[in-house]
Every structure is written in structure tokens, then in C-alpha cells.
Short mmCIF file of C-alpha atoms in Angstrom, two decimals:
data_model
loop_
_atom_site.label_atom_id
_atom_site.label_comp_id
_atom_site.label_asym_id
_atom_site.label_seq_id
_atom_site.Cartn_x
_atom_site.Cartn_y
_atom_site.Cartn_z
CA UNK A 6 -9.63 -6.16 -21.31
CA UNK A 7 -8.29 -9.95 -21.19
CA UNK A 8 -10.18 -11.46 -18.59
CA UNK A 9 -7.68 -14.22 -18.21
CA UNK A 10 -4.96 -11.86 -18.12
CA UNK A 11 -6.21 -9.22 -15.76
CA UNK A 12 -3.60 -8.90 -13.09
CA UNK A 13 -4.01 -9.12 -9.52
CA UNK A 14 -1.92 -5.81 -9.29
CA UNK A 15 -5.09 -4.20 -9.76
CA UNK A 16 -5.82 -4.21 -6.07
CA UNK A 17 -3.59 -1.46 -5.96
CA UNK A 18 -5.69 0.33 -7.61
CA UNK A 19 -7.95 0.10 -4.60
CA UNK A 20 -5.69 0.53 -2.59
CA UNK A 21 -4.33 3.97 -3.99
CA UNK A 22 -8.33 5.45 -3.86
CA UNK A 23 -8.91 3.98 -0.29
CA UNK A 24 -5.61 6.06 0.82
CA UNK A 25 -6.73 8.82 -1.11
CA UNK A 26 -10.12 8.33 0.82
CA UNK A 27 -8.52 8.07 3.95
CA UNK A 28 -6.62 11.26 3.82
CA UNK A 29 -9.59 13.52 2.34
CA UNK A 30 -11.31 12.65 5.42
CA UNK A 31 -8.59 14.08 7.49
CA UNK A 32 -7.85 16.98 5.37
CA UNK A 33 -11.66 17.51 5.43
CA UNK A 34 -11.78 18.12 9.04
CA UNK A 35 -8.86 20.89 8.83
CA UNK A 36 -10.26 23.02 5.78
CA UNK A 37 -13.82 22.55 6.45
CA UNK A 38 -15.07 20.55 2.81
CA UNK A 39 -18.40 19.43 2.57
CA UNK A 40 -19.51 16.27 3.91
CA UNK A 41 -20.85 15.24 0.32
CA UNK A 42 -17.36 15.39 -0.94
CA UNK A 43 -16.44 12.95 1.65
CA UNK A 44 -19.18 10.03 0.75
CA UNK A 45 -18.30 11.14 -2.82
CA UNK A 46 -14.40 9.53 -2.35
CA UNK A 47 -15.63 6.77 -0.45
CA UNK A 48 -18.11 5.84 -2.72
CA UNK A 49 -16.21 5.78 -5.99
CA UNK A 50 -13.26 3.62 -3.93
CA UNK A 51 -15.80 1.17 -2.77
CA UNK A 52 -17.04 1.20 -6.31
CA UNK A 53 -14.29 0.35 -7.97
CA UNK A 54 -12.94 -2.22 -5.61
CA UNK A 55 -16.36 -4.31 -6.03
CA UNK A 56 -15.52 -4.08 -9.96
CA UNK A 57 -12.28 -5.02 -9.77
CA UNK A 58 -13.07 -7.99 -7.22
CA UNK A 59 -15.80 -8.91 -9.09
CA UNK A 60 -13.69 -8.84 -12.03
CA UNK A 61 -10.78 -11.42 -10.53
CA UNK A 62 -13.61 -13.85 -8.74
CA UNK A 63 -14.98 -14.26 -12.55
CA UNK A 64 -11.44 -14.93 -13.37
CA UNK A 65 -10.78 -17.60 -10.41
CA UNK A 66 -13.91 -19.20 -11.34
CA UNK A 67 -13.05 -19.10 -15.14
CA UNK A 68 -9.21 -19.28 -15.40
CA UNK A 69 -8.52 -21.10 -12.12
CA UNK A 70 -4.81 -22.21 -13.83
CA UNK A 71 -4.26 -18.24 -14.05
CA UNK A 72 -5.24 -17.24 -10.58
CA UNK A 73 -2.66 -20.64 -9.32
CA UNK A 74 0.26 -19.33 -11.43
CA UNK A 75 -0.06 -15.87 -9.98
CA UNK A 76 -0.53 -17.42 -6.55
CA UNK A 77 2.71 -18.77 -6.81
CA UNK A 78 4.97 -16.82 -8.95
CA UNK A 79 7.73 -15.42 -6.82
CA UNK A 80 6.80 -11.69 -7.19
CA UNK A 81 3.04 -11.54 -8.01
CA UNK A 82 2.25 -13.28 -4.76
CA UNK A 83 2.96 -10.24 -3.31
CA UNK A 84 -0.22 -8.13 -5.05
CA UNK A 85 -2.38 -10.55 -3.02
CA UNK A 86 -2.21 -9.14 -0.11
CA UNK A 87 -3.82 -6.31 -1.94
CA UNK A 88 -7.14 -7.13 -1.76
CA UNK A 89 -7.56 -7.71 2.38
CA UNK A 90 -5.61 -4.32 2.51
CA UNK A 91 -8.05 -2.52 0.42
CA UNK A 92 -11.08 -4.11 2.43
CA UNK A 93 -9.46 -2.98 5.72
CA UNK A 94 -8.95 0.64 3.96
CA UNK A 95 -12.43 0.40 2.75
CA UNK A 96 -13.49 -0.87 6.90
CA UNK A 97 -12.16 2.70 8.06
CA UNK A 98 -13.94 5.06 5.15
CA UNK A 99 -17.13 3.25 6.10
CA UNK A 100 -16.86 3.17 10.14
CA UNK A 101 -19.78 4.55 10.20
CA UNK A 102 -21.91 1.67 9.29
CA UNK A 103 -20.83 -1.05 12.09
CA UNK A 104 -22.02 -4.15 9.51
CA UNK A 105 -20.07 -3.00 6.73
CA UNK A 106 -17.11 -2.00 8.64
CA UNK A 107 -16.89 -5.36 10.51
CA UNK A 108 -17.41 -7.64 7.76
CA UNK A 109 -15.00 -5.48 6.08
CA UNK A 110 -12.29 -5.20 8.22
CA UNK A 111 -12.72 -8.76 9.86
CA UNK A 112 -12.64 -10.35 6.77
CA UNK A 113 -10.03 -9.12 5.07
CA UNK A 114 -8.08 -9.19 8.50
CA UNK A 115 -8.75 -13.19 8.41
CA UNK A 116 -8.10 -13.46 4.35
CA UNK A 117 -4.35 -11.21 5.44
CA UNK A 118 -3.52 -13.10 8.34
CA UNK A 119 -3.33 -16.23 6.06
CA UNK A 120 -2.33 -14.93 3.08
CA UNK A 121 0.66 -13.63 5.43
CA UNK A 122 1.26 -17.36 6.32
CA UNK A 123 0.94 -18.25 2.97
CA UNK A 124 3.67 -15.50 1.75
CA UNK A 125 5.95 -16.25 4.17
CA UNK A 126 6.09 -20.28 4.07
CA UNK A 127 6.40 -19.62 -0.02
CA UNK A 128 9.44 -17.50 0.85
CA UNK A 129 11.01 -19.99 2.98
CA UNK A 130 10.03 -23.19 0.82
CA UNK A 131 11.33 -21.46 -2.78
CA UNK A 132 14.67 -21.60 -3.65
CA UNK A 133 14.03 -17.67 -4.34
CA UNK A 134 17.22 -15.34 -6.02
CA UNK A 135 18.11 -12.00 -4.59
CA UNK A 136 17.40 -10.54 -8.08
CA UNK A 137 13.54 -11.66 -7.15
CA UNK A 138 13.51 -9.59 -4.54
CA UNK A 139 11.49 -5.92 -5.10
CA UNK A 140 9.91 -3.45 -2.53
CA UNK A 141 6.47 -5.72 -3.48
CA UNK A 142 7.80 -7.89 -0.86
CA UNK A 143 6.36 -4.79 1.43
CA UNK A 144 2.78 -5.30 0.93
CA UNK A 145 1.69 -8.04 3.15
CA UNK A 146 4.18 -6.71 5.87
CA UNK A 147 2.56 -3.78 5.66
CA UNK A 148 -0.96 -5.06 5.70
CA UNK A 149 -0.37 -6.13 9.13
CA UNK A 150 0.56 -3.09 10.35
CA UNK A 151 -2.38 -1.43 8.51
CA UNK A 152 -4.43 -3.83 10.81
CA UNK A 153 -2.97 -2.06 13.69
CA UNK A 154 -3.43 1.54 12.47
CA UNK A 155 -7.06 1.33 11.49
CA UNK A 156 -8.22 -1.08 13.95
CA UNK A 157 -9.41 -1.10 17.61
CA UNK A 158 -6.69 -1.00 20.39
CA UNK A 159 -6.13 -4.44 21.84
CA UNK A 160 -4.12 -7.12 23.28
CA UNK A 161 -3.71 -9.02 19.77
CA UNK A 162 -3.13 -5.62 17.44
CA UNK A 163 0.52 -6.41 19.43
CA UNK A 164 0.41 -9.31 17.48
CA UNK A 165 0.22 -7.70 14.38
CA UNK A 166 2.55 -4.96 15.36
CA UNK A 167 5.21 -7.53 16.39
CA UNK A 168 4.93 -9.38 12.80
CA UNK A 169 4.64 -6.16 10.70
CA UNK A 170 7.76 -4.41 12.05
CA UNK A 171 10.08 -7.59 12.55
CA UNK A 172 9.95 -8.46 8.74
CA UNK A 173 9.68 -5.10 7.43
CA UNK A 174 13.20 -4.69 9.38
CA UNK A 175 14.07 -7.51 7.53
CA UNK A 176 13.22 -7.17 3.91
CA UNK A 177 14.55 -4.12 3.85
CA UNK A 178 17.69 -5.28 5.09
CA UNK A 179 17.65 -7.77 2.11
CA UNK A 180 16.06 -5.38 -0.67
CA UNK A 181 18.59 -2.72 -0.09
CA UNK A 182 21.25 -4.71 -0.42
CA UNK A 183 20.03 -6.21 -3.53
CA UNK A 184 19.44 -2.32 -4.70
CA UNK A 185 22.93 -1.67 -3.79
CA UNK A 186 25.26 -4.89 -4.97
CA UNK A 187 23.37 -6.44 -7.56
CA UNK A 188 20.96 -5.95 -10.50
CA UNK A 189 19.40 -2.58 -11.07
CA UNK A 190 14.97 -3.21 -10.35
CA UNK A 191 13.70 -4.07 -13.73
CA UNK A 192 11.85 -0.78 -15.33
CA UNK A 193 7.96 -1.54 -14.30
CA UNK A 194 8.84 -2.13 -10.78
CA UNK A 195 10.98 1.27 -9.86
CA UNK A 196 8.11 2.67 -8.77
CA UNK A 197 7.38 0.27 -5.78
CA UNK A 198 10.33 2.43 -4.56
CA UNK A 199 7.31 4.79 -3.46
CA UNK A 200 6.54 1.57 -0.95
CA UNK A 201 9.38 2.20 1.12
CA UNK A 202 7.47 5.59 2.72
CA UNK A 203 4.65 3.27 3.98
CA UNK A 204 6.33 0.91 6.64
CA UNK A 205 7.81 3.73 8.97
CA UNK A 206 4.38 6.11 7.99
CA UNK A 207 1.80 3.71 9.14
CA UNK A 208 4.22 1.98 11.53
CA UNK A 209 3.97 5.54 13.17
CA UNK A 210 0.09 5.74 13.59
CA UNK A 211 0.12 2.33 14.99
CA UNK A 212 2.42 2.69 17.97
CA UNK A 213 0.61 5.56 18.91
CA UNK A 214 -2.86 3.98 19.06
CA UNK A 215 -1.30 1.05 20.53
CA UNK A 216 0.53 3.19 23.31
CA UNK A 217 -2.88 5.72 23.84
CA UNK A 218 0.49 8.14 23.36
CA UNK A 219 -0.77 11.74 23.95
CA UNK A 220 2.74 12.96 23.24
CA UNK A 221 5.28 12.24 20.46
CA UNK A 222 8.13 9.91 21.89
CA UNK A 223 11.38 9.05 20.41
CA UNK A 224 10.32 6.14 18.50
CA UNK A 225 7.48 7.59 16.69
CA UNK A 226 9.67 10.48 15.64
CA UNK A 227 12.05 8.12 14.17
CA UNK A 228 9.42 6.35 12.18
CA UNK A 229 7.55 9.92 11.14
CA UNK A 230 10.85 11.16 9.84
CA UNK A 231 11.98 7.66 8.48
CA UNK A 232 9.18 7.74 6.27
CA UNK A 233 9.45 11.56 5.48
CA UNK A 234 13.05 10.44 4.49
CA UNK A 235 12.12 8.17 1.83
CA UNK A 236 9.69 10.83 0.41
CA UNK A 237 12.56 13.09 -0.04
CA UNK A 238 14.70 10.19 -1.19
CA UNK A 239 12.42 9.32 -4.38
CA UNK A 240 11.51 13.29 -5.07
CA UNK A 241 15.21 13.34 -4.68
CA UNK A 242 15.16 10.98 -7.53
CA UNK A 243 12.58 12.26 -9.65
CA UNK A 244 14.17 11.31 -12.80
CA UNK A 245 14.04 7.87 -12.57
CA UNK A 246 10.78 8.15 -12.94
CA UNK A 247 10.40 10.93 -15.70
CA UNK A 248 10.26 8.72 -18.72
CA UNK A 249 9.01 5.51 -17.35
CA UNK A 250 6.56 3.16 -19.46
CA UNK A 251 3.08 3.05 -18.02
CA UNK A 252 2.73 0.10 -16.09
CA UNK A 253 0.28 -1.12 -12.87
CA UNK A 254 3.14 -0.45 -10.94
CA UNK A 255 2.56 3.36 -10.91
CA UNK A 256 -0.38 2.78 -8.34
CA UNK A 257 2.35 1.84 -6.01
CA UNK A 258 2.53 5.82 -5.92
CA UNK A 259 -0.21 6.76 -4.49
CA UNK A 260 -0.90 4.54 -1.17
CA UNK A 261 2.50 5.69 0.43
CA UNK A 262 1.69 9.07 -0.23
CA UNK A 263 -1.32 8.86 1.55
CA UNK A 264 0.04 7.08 4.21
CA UNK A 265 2.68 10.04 5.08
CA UNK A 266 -0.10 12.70 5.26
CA UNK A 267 -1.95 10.64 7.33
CA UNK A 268 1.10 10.39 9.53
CA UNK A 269 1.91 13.86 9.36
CA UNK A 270 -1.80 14.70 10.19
CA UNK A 271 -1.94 12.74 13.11
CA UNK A 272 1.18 14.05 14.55
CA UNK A 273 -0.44 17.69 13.87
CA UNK A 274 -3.29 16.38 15.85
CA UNK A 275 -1.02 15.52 19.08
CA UNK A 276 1.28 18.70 18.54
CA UNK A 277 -0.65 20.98 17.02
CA UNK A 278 1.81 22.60 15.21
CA UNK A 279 0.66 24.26 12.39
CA UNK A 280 4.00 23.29 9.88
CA UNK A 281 3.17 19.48 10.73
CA UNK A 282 -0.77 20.59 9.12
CA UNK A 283 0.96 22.16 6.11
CA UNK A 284 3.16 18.92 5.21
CA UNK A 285 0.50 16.76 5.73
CA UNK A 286 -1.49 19.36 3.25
CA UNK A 287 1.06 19.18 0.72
CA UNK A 288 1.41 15.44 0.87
CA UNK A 289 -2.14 15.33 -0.07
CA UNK A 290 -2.28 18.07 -2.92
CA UNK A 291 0.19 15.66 -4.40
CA UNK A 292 -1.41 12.30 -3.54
CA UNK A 293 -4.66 14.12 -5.43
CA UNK A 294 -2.40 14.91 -8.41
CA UNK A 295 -0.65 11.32 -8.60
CA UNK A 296 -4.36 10.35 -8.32
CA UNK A 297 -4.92 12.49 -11.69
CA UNK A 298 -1.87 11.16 -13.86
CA UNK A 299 -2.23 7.97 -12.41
CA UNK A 300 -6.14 7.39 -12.97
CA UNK A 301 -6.01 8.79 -16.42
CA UNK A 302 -2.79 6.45 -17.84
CA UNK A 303 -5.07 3.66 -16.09
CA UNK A 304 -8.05 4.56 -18.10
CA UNK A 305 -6.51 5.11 -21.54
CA UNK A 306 -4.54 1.52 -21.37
CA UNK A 307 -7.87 -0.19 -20.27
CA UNK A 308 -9.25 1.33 -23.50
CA UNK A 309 -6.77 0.82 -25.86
CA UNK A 310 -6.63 -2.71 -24.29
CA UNK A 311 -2.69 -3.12 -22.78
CA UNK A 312 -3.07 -3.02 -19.56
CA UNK A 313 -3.98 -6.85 -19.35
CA UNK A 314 -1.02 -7.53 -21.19
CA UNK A 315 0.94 -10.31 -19.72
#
């Protein structure tokens, strides 16, 4: 690989395995898997997020040029938000340890607060085209709300609550319209249309730990079957995706997915209806396959040397 042409999109790399990780655990609890299997997926996502950070701070350090023009190119400024996410993933697989998970989840909840700022003020201060927009635009929206849902209950995770679902209301406002009245999303980015599933999904879990809800109300309904719309939307539209081009942008896959069964989990937990358990089950058998495709089209274009491509 081209070290000054790895991409920060590889973030979502760790972001896929810590949603993957995040899910097992849950899933774990229902069918009874080992606790070894557990530590296994958390383990190999921590892993590989070191790498890959590792990998980008020898880049800043080396290539500083590189890391600026991705820090302010109108769509890749998006992936940043990436890397806070995946530490605040990473926080919640490793509760357990109360160092790791508050220098985790502290830190990258101080490096996304900014980078949120940052995002934002480039959005307003650009003289950015509709065709720029993409559901990338998502990620640091989401990130806050991601705060919320794996975080403590508090006065300021209304903070966070109030910023992630006022803009996600927003760019999607302004990405569907683009979607529907002007240019077709270019190839590599079609599937960030996966990234749609994980506003309303994680939105969900966060209004109900910041309401202590015992119950499911109207609003979290609407967001659980918001984001169980969108899943049916792109299965719906499977064959967009059939003959795509590997790209990076296949990882965007995998978090969303995880997201839903989480959010399908959780509302099995408050319920306990059984169905709820069996979609959140089937949510994950297909997270663990995208996982699969995913990890091995990943693998094969590190080693035949594309994937840092520009």
C-alpha cells in the first residue's frame, strides 16, 4: 500500500468491526456463545483500528500536504469523523476496563465534538454544489448521536441529541432532493445509501436511554421503523449494487446494519417479543456475511495494491 495515498475512508473499516462487535455482544447474550468469542471480536476490532491509526498518524507526520487536502476536500472531510466514532465504538466493547473506556470514549468524544465544528463551518464557508452532496455527509451527524447511545445518561448527552437529530433532519432534506432532481451518486459512493438506516437506528437507542423509557413510545417507533424502512428500501434495491466496482465505500455496509440489530435488540429487550429477537437475529446473520464479502474484497485489493489508489 501507498502510504501517501492511504485514505482516511479506512476508518470505516473500524467502524464496520466495532458494529459488528457491538451486536455479537448482544446476540451473545440471547443464544448463549462463549465469552471467548466475545473478547475474540473485540480484540481483532481494536486491532485493526490501532493499525489503521497508526497507519494515517505515519502519514500526517510524513505527508502532512495529503492529510490537509483530505481535510478539506468537500466530500472526504466527511470520513474524519470516522476515527472518534470508531474510538467511541471501541469505548463500549471495552466497558469493562474503566481506563480504556474513558480515554476512549472521552477522547474521541472531544476529537468529534470539534471535528463537528470543523465540518459544519467548512459547509457554511464553501461555496459547496448540490452534486457534492452524498449520504457521507451522515457521518459526523451521526457520531453525535452515537455519543448519546453508548454513553452515560446526562444533562449534556441532550446536547448531542439536539445537534445529531436537527442536521440529520436536514441533510437529508438536501441529499434526497439531490437523489431525486439532479445527478445520479457517482458509482463508488451508492453504497453510503446503506448510511441512511443509521440516523433513525441509533437515533432510537438514544431517546430511550435519554428518556430511562421502560416502554416503546410513539417517537421511538417512528425512528425503529424509519430505519427498518431504509433497510427494506436498499434490499429493495439490491441491484444497484450487484455489479458494483470494489471500492472503500462498501464498508459503509456494514455499520448501519449493525446499528438496526442493535435497535431491534433493544426494543426486544423492552417488549420482549420474540419476532423483534428474530429481526434483530437476521440483521446480524447478514451484518456477519457483509462482514465476509466485505473483509475479503478489502484484503485482496490491499494485496494486489489498489486500494490506495487515488
Amino acid at each position: 500500500m501507498k502510504l501517501q495515498t492511504f485514505p482516511i475512508m479506512f476508518f470505516a473499516v473500524t467502524m464496520g468491526l466495532g458494529g459488528l462487535g457491538l451486536a455479537y455482544m448482544r446476540v451473545a447474550e440471547a443464544i448463549g456463545a462463549p465469552s471467548w468469542s466475545v473478547s475474540a471480536v473485540k480484540i481483532v476490532a481494536s486491532l485493526v483500528f490501532a493499525v489503521i491509526l497508526l497507519a494515517y498518524l505515519a502519514k500526517w507526520a510524513r505527508y502532512p500536504a495529503e492529510v490537509a487536502a483530505e481535510l478539506n476536500h468537500v466530500i472526504k472531510i466527511n470520513f474524519f469523523a470516522a476515527a472518534p466514532i470508531s474510538m467511541i465504538i471501541l469505548s463500549a466493547l471495552w466497558k469493562s476496563s474503566p481506563a480504556l473506556w474513558g480515554a476512549l470514549f472521552y477522547g474521541g468524544g472531544a476529537i468529534l465534538t470539534a471535528l463537528t465544528f470543523y465540518t459544519i463551518s467548512f459547509w457554511i464557508n464553501r461555496n459547496l454544489e448540490i452534486k457534492h452532496s452524498n449520504p457521507a455527509w451522515f457521518i459526523p451527524i451521526v457520531g453525535n448521536l452515537i455519543v448519546v447511545a453508548l454513553g452515560e445518561s446526562g444533562f449534556w448527552m441532550w446536547y448531542y441529541f439536539a445537534v445529531g437529530m436537527f442536521f440529520y433532519l436536514i441533510l437529508f432534506a438536501i441529499i434526497f432532493y439531490r437523489i431525486l432532481f439532479h445527478d445520479q451518486l457517482a458509482v463508488k459512493f451508492m453504497p453510503t445509501l446503506f448510511i441512511m438506516i443509521a440516523p433513525p437506528a441509533i437515533g432510537f437507542l438514544g431517546f430511550l436511554k435519554l428518556t430511562g423509557a421502560n416502554e416503546l413510545d410513539a417517537f421511538s417507533l417512528c425512528m425503529l421503523h424509519l430505519a427498518t424502512f431504509f433497510a427494506l428500501l436498499v434490499a429493495f434495491m439490491y441491484k444497484n449494487f450487484m455489479k458494483l466496482k470494489f471500492f472503500l465505500s462498501w464498508w459503509a455496509f456494514t455499520f448501519p446494519t449493525a446499528a438496526l440489530s442493535l435497535a431491534w435488540y433493544r426494543a426486544y429487550e423492552i417488549a420482549g417479543n420474540t419476532a423483534f429477537l428474530n429481526i434483530a437475529v437476521l440483521a446480524f446473520a447478514v451484518l456477519c456475511m457483509m462482514i465476509v464479502f466485505v473483509g475479503y474484497h478489502t484484503i485482496k485489493n490491499m494485496l494486489n495494491g489498489s486500494i490506495c489508489a487515488e
